[in-house]
């Protein structure tokens, strides 16, 4: 689930940033002090994430990229900004997918991209870490979405459930053995429900081997709880088929 599939939104952005085959994209012009620096796409990413990253050059790249994204008319500037943010997202993307298997990668990527696009309009161009703020916004949005999804509770299809229930024989109409007992335990009105074990002990037969009446009274007697213990529920025993 953590592999980069061909249909991944991030993978599509990686492909689309270079344009159609044979197309050439003009270099990014950034200004470090009074010096103009021309950077190809790969060089601009290396300036931000490479092992020899220059803080002044990185700040200039983010400043220029966000500026162009804000005055973008055809979407190429915003696409470049999102593409430059992507390397800063993969670690958290993979971590979320490992933690919660029910979260879809496509949804996480979409949330991240939308967050970056929204943050471009409010990013501080003169701040100490413009790119870091964009990455942080996207990462926070992915985590917030993942936690929200994991808190969702699936809802039963009420219609289908009712059809299945109505198609079955109600419990009171089902056949019961001619002899036997039904056990009904009603827990007390608390969230945790029953939290103790009920034990049923069958009495030993009389020494003379005679059986006197039913064993039910002895069974109920030995199912009691200690008189000082908290109530754990109500136990009802009645003959099978008896009216409730």
mmCIF file of C-alpha atoms in Angstrom:
data_model
loop_
_atom_site.group_PDB
_atom_site.id
_atom_site.type_symbol
_atom_site.label_atom_id
_atom_site.label_comp_id
_atom_site.label_asym_id
_atom_site.label_seq_id
_atom_site.Cartn_x
_atom_site.Cartn_y
_atom_site.Cartn_z
ATOM 1 C CA UNK A 1 0.000 0.000 0.000
ATOM 2 C CA UNK A 2 3.005 2.282 0.408
ATOM 3 C CA UNK A 3 4.402 1.765 -3.078
ATOM 4 C CA UNK A 4 4.294 4.597 -5.591
ATOM 5 C CA UNK A 5 1.739 3.399 -8.089
ATOM 6 C CA UNK A 6 1.387 4.736 -11.604
ATOM 7 C CA UNK A 7 -2.055 6.085 -10.719
ATOM 8 C CA UNK A 8 -0.800 7.962 -7.649
ATOM 9 C CA UNK A 9 -1.530 11.693 -7.654
ATOM 10 C CA UNK A 10 2.030 12.432 -6.554
ATOM 11 C CA UNK A 11 3.350 10.234 -9.387
ATOM 12 C CA UNK A 12 1.175 12.079 -11.910
ATOM 13 C CA UNK A 13 2.539 15.402 -10.683
ATOM 14 C CA UNK A 14 6.078 14.030 -11.056
ATOM 15 C CA UNK A 15 5.287 13.164 -14.675
ATOM 16 C CA UNK A 16 3.297 16.268 -15.591
ATOM 17 C CA UNK A 17 5.845 18.750 -14.256
ATOM 18 C CA UNK A 18 8.140 17.984 -17.213
ATOM 19 C CA UNK A 19 5.376 18.374 -19.773
ATOM 20 C CA UNK A 20 4.860 16.203 -22.854
ATOM 21 C CA UNK A 21 7.783 14.244 -24.332
ATOM 22 C CA UNK A 22 10.241 16.523 -26.066
ATOM 23 C CA UNK A 23 8.976 19.641 -24.321
ATOM 24 C CA UNK A 24 11.419 21.972 -22.610
ATOM 25 C CA UNK A 25 10.616 23.986 -19.534
ATOM 26 C CA UNK A 26 12.410 27.273 -18.963
ATOM 27 C CA UNK A 27 14.711 27.340 -15.939
ATOM 28 C CA UNK A 28 13.699 28.962 -12.682
ATOM 29 C CA UNK A 29 15.399 32.305 -12.104
ATOM 30 C CA UNK A 30 16.068 33.084 -8.458
ATOM 31 C CA UNK A 31 17.905 35.979 -6.865
ATOM 32 C CA UNK A 32 20.383 35.493 -4.063
ATOM 33 C CA UNK A 33 21.267 38.999 -3.029
ATOM 34 C CA UNK A 34 22.217 40.767 -6.238
ATOM 35 C CA UNK A 35 23.118 37.516 -8.006
ATOM 36 C CA UNK A 36 20.710 35.820 -10.426
ATOM 37 C CA UNK A 37 20.807 32.030 -10.513
ATOM 38 C CA UNK A 38 19.232 29.878 -13.210
ATOM 39 C CA UNK A 39 18.040 26.462 -12.022
ATOM 40 C CA UNK A 40 16.588 23.561 -13.979
ATOM 41 C CA UNK A 41 13.788 21.566 -12.306
ATOM 42 C CA UNK A 42 16.085 18.928 -10.881
ATOM 43 C CA UNK A 43 18.520 21.605 -9.694
ATOM 44 C CA UNK A 44 15.757 23.489 -7.882
ATOM 45 C CA UNK A 45 14.805 20.325 -5.957
ATOM 46 C CA UNK A 46 18.448 19.615 -5.181
ATOM 47 C CA UNK A 47 18.785 23.145 -3.816
ATOM 48 C CA UNK A 48 15.962 22.371 -1.353
ATOM 49 C CA UNK A 49 16.657 18.762 -0.395
ATOM 50 C CA UNK A 50 20.178 17.936 -1.567
ATOM 51 C CA UNK A 51 23.045 17.034 0.786
ATOM 52 C CA UNK A 52 24.803 20.343 0.045
ATOM 53 C CA UNK A 53 21.752 22.501 0.594
ATOM 54 C CA UNK A 54 22.437 26.232 0.791
ATOM 55 C CA UNK A 55 19.987 27.981 3.139
ATOM 56 C CA UNK A 56 20.150 31.291 1.266
ATOM 57 C CA UNK A 57 19.578 29.614 -2.104
ATOM 58 C CA UNK A 58 16.744 27.489 -0.701
ATOM 59 C CA UNK A 59 14.996 30.563 0.698
ATOM 60 C CA UNK A 60 15.366 32.304 -2.661
ATOM 61 C CA UNK A 61 13.880 29.297 -4.490
ATOM 62 C CA UNK A 62 10.809 29.169 -2.249
ATOM 63 C CA UNK A 63 10.319 32.926 -2.471
ATOM 64 C CA UNK A 64 10.436 32.887 -6.263
ATOM 65 C CA UNK A 65 8.271 29.758 -6.588
ATOM 66 C CA UNK A 66 5.517 31.100 -4.325
ATOM 67 C CA UNK A 67 5.631 34.479 -6.093
ATOM 68 C CA UNK A 68 5.179 32.841 -9.491
ATOM 69 C CA UNK A 69 2.435 30.562 -8.151
ATOM 70 C CA UNK A 70 0.411 33.562 -6.954
ATOM 71 C CA UNK A 71 0.521 35.310 -10.305
ATOM 72 C CA UNK A 72 0.094 32.047 -12.197
ATOM 73 C CA UNK A 73 -2.334 32.103 -15.098
ATOM 74 C CA UNK A 74 -2.103 28.591 -16.542
ATOM 75 C CA UNK A 75 -1.367 26.530 -13.441
ATOM 76 C CA UNK A 76 2.292 25.779 -14.180
ATOM 77 C CA UNK A 77 3.522 27.917 -11.289
ATOM 78 C CA UNK A 78 1.278 26.209 -8.756
ATOM 79 C CA UNK A 79 2.172 22.815 -10.170
ATOM 80 C CA UNK A 80 5.854 23.619 -9.652
ATOM 81 C CA UNK A 81 5.215 24.673 -6.056
ATOM 82 C CA UNK A 82 3.369 21.437 -5.272
ATOM 83 C CA UNK A 83 6.077 19.374 -6.988
ATOM 84 C CA UNK A 84 8.763 20.988 -4.861
ATOM 85 C CA UNK A 85 6.799 20.241 -1.676
ATOM 86 C CA UNK A 86 6.351 16.517 -2.426
ATOM 87 C CA UNK A 87 9.748 15.236 -1.170
ATOM 88 C CA UNK A 88 8.936 16.687 2.236
ATOM 89 C CA UNK A 89 5.708 14.676 2.487
ATOM 90 C CA UNK A 90 6.680 11.078 1.743
ATOM 91 C CA UNK A 91 7.968 10.163 5.209
ATOM 92 C CA UNK A 92 4.708 11.138 6.917
ATOM 93 C CA UNK A 93 2.631 9.689 4.075
ATOM 94 C CA UNK A 94 4.244 6.259 4.498
ATOM 95 C CA UNK A 95 4.032 6.450 8.287
ATOM 96 C CA UNK A 96 0.277 7.116 8.168
ATOM 97 C CA UNK A 97 -0.289 4.271 5.726
ATOM 98 C CA UNK A 98 1.620 1.876 7.980
ATOM 99 C CA UNK A 99 -0.331 2.939 11.053
ATOM 100 C CA UNK A 100 -3.807 2.840 9.523
ATOM 101 C CA UNK A 101 -4.438 0.371 6.739
ATOM 102 C CA UNK A 102 -7.994 1.636 6.234
ATOM 103 C CA UNK A 103 -6.756 5.050 5.079
ATOM 104 C CA UNK A 104 -6.518 5.359 1.300
ATOM 105 C CA UNK A 105 -3.309 6.758 -0.154
ATOM 106 C CA UNK A 106 -5.171 8.609 -2.911
ATOM 107 C CA UNK A 107 -7.200 10.506 -0.310
ATOM 108 C CA UNK A 108 -4.108 11.451 1.683
ATOM 109 C CA UNK A 109 -2.349 12.759 -1.405
ATOM 110 C CA UNK A 110 -5.386 14.780 -2.466
ATOM 111 C CA UNK A 111 -5.663 16.327 1.007
ATOM 112 C CA UNK A 112 -1.979 17.259 0.935
ATOM 113 C CA UNK A 113 -2.155 18.880 -2.503
ATOM 114 C CA UNK A 114 -5.256 20.888 -1.625
ATOM 115 C CA UNK A 115 -3.568 22.052 1.559
ATOM 116 C CA UNK A 116 -0.485 23.259 -0.330
ATOM 117 C CA UNK A 117 -2.582 25.110 -2.912
ATOM 118 C CA UNK A 118 -4.492 26.875 -0.148
ATOM 119 C CA UNK A 119 -1.324 27.704 1.808
ATOM 120 C CA UNK A 120 0.328 29.305 -1.229
ATOM 121 C CA UNK A 121 -1.988 32.303 -0.938
ATOM 122 C CA UNK A 122 -1.098 32.988 2.700
ATOM 123 C CA UNK A 123 2.563 31.935 2.826
ATOM 124 C CA UNK A 124 5.011 34.535 4.156
ATOM 125 C CA UNK A 125 7.465 35.251 1.348
ATOM 126 C CA UNK A 126 9.931 36.907 3.717
ATOM 127 C CA UNK A 127 9.621 34.304 6.461
ATOM 128 C CA UNK A 128 12.614 32.243 7.607
ATOM 129 C CA UNK A 129 11.194 28.955 6.274
ATOM 130 C CA UNK A 130 8.500 29.469 3.653
ATOM 131 C CA UNK A 131 8.886 25.983 2.239
ATOM 132 C CA UNK A 132 8.857 24.397 5.671
ATOM 133 C CA UNK A 133 5.529 26.100 6.401
ATOM 134 C CA UNK A 134 4.023 24.715 3.195
ATOM 135 C CA UNK A 135 5.249 21.220 4.040
ATOM 136 C CA UNK A 136 3.956 21.510 7.605
ATOM 137 C CA UNK A 137 0.490 22.541 6.417
ATOM 138 C CA UNK A 138 0.298 19.541 4.101
ATOM 139 C CA UNK A 139 1.605 17.104 6.724
ATOM 140 C CA UNK A 140 -0.829 18.380 9.363
ATOM 141 C CA UNK A 141 -3.704 18.042 6.919
ATOM 142 C CA UNK A 142 -2.789 14.423 6.121
ATOM 143 C CA UNK A 143 -2.635 13.511 9.801
ATOM 144 C CA UNK A 144 -5.882 15.314 10.569
ATOM 145 C CA UNK A 145 -7.649 13.519 7.725
ATOM 146 C CA UNK A 146 -6.273 10.119 8.748
ATOM 147 C CA UNK A 147 -7.352 10.553 12.385
ATOM 148 C CA UNK A 148 -10.796 11.706 11.291
ATOM 149 C CA UNK A 149 -11.235 8.658 9.063
ATOM 150 C CA UNK A 150 -10.139 6.231 11.769
ATOM 151 C CA UNK A 151 -12.745 7.680 14.135
ATOM 152 C CA UNK A 152 -15.568 7.095 11.683
ATOM 153 C CA UNK A 153 -17.932 4.254 12.605
ATOM 154 C CA UNK A 154 -19.380 2.184 9.734
ATOM 155 C CA UNK A 155 -23.154 2.440 9.592
ATOM 156 C CA UNK A 156 -25.222 -0.657 9.005
ATOM 157 C CA UNK A 157 -27.377 -0.680 5.895
ATOM 158 C CA UNK A 158 -30.655 -0.393 7.773
ATOM 159 C CA UNK A 159 -32.751 -1.444 4.818
ATOM 160 C CA UNK A 160 -30.751 -4.592 4.150
ATOM 161 C CA UNK A 161 -30.607 -5.416 7.844
ATOM 162 C CA UNK A 162 -34.396 -5.087 8.136
ATOM 163 C CA UNK A 163 -34.955 -7.298 5.095
ATOM 164 C CA UNK A 164 -32.770 -10.050 6.533
ATOM 165 C CA UNK A 165 -34.391 -9.783 9.949
ATOM 166 C CA UNK A 166 -37.917 -9.849 8.581
ATOM 167 C CA UNK A 167 -37.114 -12.845 6.402
ATOM 168 C CA UNK A 168 -36.188 -14.961 9.422
ATOM 169 C CA UNK A 169 -38.480 -16.591 11.912
ATOM 170 C CA UNK A 170 -38.858 -14.510 15.074
ATOM 171 C CA UNK A 171 -37.183 -16.095 18.100
ATOM 172 C CA UNK A 172 -40.510 -16.648 19.850
ATOM 173 C CA UNK A 173 -41.776 -18.635 16.851
ATOM 174 C CA UNK A 174 -38.734 -20.850 16.478
ATOM 175 C CA UNK A 175 -39.060 -24.464 17.542
ATOM 176 C CA UNK A 176 -37.903 -25.254 21.038
ATOM 177 C CA UNK A 177 -37.138 -28.554 22.677
ATOM 178 C CA UNK A 178 -40.054 -29.929 24.701
ATOM 179 C CA UNK A 179 -37.910 -29.747 27.815
ATOM 180 C CA UNK A 180 -35.152 -27.387 28.776
ATOM 181 C CA UNK A 181 -34.473 -23.954 30.169
ATOM 182 C CA UNK A 182 -33.761 -20.522 28.681
ATOM 183 C CA UNK A 183 -31.180 -18.256 30.257
ATOM 184 C CA UNK A 184 -31.572 -14.483 29.999
ATOM 185 C CA UNK A 185 -28.950 -12.160 31.473
ATOM 186 C CA UNK A 186 -29.743 -8.449 31.650
ATOM 187 C CA UNK A 187 -26.660 -6.305 32.327
ATOM 188 C CA UNK A 188 -26.931 -3.189 34.496
ATOM 189 C CA UNK A 189 -27.220 0.207 32.749
ATOM 190 C CA UNK A 190 -23.512 0.963 32.549
ATOM 191 C CA UNK A 191 -21.268 1.351 29.499
ATOM 192 C CA UNK A 192 -18.801 -1.391 30.389
ATOM 193 C CA UNK A 193 -21.564 -3.992 30.765
ATOM 194 C CA UNK A 194 -20.822 -7.270 32.538
ATOM 195 C CA UNK A 195 -17.375 -7.557 33.994
ATOM 196 C CA UNK A 196 -17.640 -10.685 36.154
ATOM 197 C CA UNK A 197 -18.009 -14.390 35.504
ATOM 198 C CA UNK A 198 -21.156 -16.309 36.392
ATOM 199 C CA UNK A 199 -20.460 -19.847 37.578
ATOM 200 C CA UNK A 200 -23.035 -22.636 37.618
ATOM 201 C CA UNK A 201 -22.281 -25.601 39.868
ATOM 202 C CA UNK A 202 -24.328 -28.743 39.631
ATOM 203 C CA UNK A 203 -25.000 -30.320 43.036
ATOM 204 C CA UNK A 204 -23.671 -33.725 43.838
ATOM 205 C CA UNK A 205 -26.314 -36.483 43.757
ATOM 206 C CA UNK A 206 -27.550 -37.721 47.151
ATOM 207 C CA UNK A 207 -25.459 -40.430 48.719
ATOM 208 C CA UNK A 208 -28.317 -42.893 48.429
ATOM 209 C CA UNK A 209 -28.373 -42.274 44.651
ATOM 210 C CA UNK A 210 -31.951 -41.053 44.626
ATOM 211 C CA UNK A 211 -32.881 -38.012 42.448
ATOM 212 C CA UNK A 212 -35.419 -35.756 44.123
ATOM 213 C CA UNK A 213 -37.294 -33.412 41.781
ATOM 214 C CA UNK A 214 -35.564 -31.071 39.383
ATOM 215 C CA UNK A 215 -32.044 -29.800 39.819
ATOM 216 C CA UNK A 216 -33.113 -26.264 38.909
ATOM 217 C CA UNK A 217 -33.529 -24.941 42.477
ATOM 218 C CA UNK A 218 -30.013 -26.056 43.378
ATOM 219 C CA UNK A 219 -28.691 -24.601 40.109
ATOM 220 C CA UNK A 220 -30.217 -21.204 40.768
ATOM 221 C CA UNK A 221 -29.050 -21.294 44.355
ATOM 222 C CA UNK A 222 -25.448 -21.814 43.316
ATOM 223 C CA UNK A 223 -25.561 -19.069 40.676
ATOM 224 C CA UNK A 224 -25.891 -16.371 43.308
ATOM 225 C CA UNK A 225 -23.334 -13.613 43.816
ATOM 226 C CA UNK A 226 -21.763 -12.518 47.039
ATOM 227 C CA UNK A 227 -24.155 -10.368 49.016
ATOM 228 C CA UNK A 228 -21.634 -7.528 49.354
ATOM 229 C CA UNK A 229 -20.554 -7.465 45.727
ATOM 230 C CA UNK A 230 -21.744 -4.958 43.129
ATOM 231 C CA UNK A 231 -24.693 -5.924 41.012
ATOM 232 C CA UNK A 232 -23.502 -7.421 37.745
ATOM 233 C CA UNK A 233 -26.851 -8.097 36.155
ATOM 234 C CA UNK A 234 -30.156 -9.886 36.412
ATOM 235 C CA UNK A 235 -30.384 -13.586 35.626
ATOM 236 C CA UNK A 236 -33.697 -15.179 34.624
ATOM 237 C CA UNK A 237 -34.292 -18.896 34.117
ATOM 238 C CA UNK A 238 -37.594 -20.127 32.733
ATOM 239 C CA UNK A 239 -38.838 -23.209 30.889
ATOM 240 C CA UNK A 240 -38.223 -23.130 27.144
ATOM 241 C CA UNK A 241 -41.251 -21.717 25.364
ATOM 242 C CA UNK A 242 -42.690 -20.060 28.451
ATOM 243 C CA UNK A 243 -44.252 -16.612 28.111
ATOM 244 C CA UNK A 244 -41.919 -13.713 28.860
#
